[in-house]
Short mmCIF file of C-alpha atoms and ligand atoms in Angstrom, two decimals:
data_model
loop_
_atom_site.label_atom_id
_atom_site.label_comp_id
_atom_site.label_asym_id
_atom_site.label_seq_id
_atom_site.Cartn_x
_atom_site.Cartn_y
_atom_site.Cartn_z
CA UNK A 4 -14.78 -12.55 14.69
CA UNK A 5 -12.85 -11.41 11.62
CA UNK A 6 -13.90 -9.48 8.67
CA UNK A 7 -12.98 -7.28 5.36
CA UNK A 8 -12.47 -4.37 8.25
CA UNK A 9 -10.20 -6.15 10.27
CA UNK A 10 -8.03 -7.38 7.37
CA UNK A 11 -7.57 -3.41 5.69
CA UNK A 12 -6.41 -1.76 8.69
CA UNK A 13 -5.16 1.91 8.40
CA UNK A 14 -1.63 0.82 7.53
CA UNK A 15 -2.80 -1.37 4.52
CA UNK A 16 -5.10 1.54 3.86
CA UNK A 17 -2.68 4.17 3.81
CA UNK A 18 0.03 1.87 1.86
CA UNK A 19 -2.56 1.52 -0.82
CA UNK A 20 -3.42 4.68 -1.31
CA UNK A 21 -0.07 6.41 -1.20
CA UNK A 22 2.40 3.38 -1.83
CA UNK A 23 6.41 3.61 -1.13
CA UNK A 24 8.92 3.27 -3.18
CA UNK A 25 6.71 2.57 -6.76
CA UNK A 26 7.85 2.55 -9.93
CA UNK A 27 11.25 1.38 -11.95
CA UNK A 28 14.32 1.53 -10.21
CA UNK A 29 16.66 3.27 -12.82
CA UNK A 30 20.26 1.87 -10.93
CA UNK A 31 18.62 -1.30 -10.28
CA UNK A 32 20.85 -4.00 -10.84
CA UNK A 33 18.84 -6.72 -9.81
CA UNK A 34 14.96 -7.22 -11.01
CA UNK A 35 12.08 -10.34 -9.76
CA UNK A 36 9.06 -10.55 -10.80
CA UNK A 37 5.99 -12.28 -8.51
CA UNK A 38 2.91 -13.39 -10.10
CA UNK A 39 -0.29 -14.40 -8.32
CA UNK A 40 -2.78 -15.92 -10.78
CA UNK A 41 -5.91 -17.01 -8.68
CA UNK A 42 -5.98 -12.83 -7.87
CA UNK A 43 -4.75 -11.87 -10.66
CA UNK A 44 -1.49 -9.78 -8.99
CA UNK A 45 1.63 -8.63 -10.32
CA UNK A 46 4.31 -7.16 -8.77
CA UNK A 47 8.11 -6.17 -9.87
CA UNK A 48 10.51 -5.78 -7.67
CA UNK A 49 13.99 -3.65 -8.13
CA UNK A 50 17.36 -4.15 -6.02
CA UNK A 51 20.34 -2.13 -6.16
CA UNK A 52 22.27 -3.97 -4.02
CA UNK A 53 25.67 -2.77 -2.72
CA UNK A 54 28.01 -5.21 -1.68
CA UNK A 55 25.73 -7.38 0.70
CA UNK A 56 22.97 -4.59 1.77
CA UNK A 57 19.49 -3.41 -0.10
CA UNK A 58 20.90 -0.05 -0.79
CA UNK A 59 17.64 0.84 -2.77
CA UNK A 60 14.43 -0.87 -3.31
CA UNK A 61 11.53 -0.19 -5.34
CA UNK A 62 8.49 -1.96 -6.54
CA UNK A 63 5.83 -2.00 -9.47
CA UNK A 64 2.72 -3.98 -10.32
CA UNK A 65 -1.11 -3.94 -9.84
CA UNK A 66 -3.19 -5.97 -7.85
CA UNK A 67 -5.54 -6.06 -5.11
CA UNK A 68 -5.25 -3.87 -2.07
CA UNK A 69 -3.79 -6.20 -0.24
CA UNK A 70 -0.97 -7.04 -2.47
CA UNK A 71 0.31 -3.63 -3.26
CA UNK A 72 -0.06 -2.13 0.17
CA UNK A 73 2.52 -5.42 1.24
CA UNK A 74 4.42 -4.85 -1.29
CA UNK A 75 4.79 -1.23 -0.52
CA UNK A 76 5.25 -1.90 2.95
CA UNK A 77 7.97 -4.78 2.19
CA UNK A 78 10.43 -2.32 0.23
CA UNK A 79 10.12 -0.14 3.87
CA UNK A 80 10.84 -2.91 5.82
CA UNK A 81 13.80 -3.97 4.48
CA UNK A 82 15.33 -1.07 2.12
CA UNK A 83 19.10 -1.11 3.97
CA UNK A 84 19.05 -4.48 5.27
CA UNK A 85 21.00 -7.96 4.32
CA UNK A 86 20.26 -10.08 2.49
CA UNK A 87 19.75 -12.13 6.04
CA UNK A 88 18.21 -9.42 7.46
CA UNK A 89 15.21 -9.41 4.87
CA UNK A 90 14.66 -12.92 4.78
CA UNK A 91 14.16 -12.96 8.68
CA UNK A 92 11.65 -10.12 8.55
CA UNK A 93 10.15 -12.28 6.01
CA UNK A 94 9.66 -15.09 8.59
CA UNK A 95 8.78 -12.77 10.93
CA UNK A 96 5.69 -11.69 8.33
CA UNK A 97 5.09 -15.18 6.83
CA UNK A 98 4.47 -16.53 10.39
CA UNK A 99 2.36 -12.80 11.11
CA UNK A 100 -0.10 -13.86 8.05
CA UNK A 101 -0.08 -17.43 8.61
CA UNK A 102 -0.97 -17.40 12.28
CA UNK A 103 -2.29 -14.19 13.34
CA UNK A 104 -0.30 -13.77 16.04
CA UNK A 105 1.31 -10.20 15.89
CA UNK A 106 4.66 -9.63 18.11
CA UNK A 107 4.31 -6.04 19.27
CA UNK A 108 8.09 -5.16 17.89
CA UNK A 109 7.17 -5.02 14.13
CA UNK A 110 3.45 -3.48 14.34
CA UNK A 111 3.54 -2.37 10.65
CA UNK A 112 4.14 -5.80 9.51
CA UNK A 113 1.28 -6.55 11.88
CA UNK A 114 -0.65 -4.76 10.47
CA UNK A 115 -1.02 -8.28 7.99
CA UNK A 116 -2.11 -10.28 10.93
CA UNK A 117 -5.86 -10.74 9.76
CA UNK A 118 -4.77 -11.83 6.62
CA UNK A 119 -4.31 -15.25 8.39
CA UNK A 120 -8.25 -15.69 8.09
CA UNK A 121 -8.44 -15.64 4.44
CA UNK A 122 -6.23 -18.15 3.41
CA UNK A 123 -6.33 -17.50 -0.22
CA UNK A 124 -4.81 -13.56 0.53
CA UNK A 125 -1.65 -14.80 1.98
CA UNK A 126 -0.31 -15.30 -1.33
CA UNK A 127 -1.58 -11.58 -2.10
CA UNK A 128 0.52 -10.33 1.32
CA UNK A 129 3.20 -12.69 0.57
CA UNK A 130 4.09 -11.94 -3.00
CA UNK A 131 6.36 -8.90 -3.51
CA UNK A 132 8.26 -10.56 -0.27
CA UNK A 133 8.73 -13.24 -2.71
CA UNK A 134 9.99 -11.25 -5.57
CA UNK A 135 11.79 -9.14 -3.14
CA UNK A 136 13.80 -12.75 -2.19
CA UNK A 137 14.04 -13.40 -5.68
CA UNK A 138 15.63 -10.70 -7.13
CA UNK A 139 18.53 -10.93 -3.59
CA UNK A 140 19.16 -14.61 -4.11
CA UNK A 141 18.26 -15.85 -7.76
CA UNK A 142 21.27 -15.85 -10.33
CA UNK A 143 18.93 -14.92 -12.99
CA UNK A 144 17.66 -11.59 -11.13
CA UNK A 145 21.19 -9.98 -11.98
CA UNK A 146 20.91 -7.13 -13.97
CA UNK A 147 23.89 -6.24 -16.31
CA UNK A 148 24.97 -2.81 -14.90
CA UNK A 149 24.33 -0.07 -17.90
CA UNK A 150 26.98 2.35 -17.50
CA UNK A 151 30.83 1.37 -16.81
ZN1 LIG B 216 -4.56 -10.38 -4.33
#
């Protein structure tokens, strides 16, 4: 059986209540924003991406607890990766939250797994993972750099 105390387990807890990585990016030179109406969350994400690689992340918005803490978690997760790299640990969570099935190699990310039995908070978990893929791969995300 599944309930509100499965899905906010001590990682989502702590990500909520001291998130990573929050706030404008100053040197971000690319920006995405997500948008989850039925909850009412927002979330911004900022890239400065060097070359291929996420050399800093950051992310800002409001939400529910669920949406911030993934969001928080997300720019962890893949702060120094490829752009290949973050969408497979985006699989890797999409099919966490979708499924419930959590691989023991990424147990923050698994932290999402009862998520799976409230359908209507995957888009919560999943949305700064969206804006996060956004601002990598979407012409539009690309910043003009400020000083050159
Ligand atoms: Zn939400």
């Amino acid at each position: 059986m599944s309930d509100l105390t499965d899905l906010y387990q001590q990682v989502i807890l702590d990500h909520n209540r001291r998130p990573r990585n929050r706030g404008v990016l100053p040197k971000a030179n690319r920006v995405a924003h997500g948008d989850n109406p039925t909850c009412g969350d927002q979330c911004s994400v900022y890239l400065r991406v060097e070359g291929d690689r996420i050399a800093e992340i950051s992310f800002d918005g409001q939400g529910c607890a669920i949406s911030q803490a993934s969001a928080s978690l997300m720019t962890t997760q893949i702060k120094g990766k490829t752009a290949l790299e973050a969408r497979a640990l985006f699989e890797s969570f999409h099919h966490i939250v979708t499924s419930g099935e959590a691989p023991e190699d990424i147990s923050d990310l698994a932290a999402f797994a009862g998520v799976h039995a409230f359908p209507a908070r995957i888009k919560c978990a999943t949305l700064g993972w969206h804006a996060a893929l956004e601002a990598l791969s979407s012409p539009a995300a690309v910043l003009p750099t400020s000083s050159s």
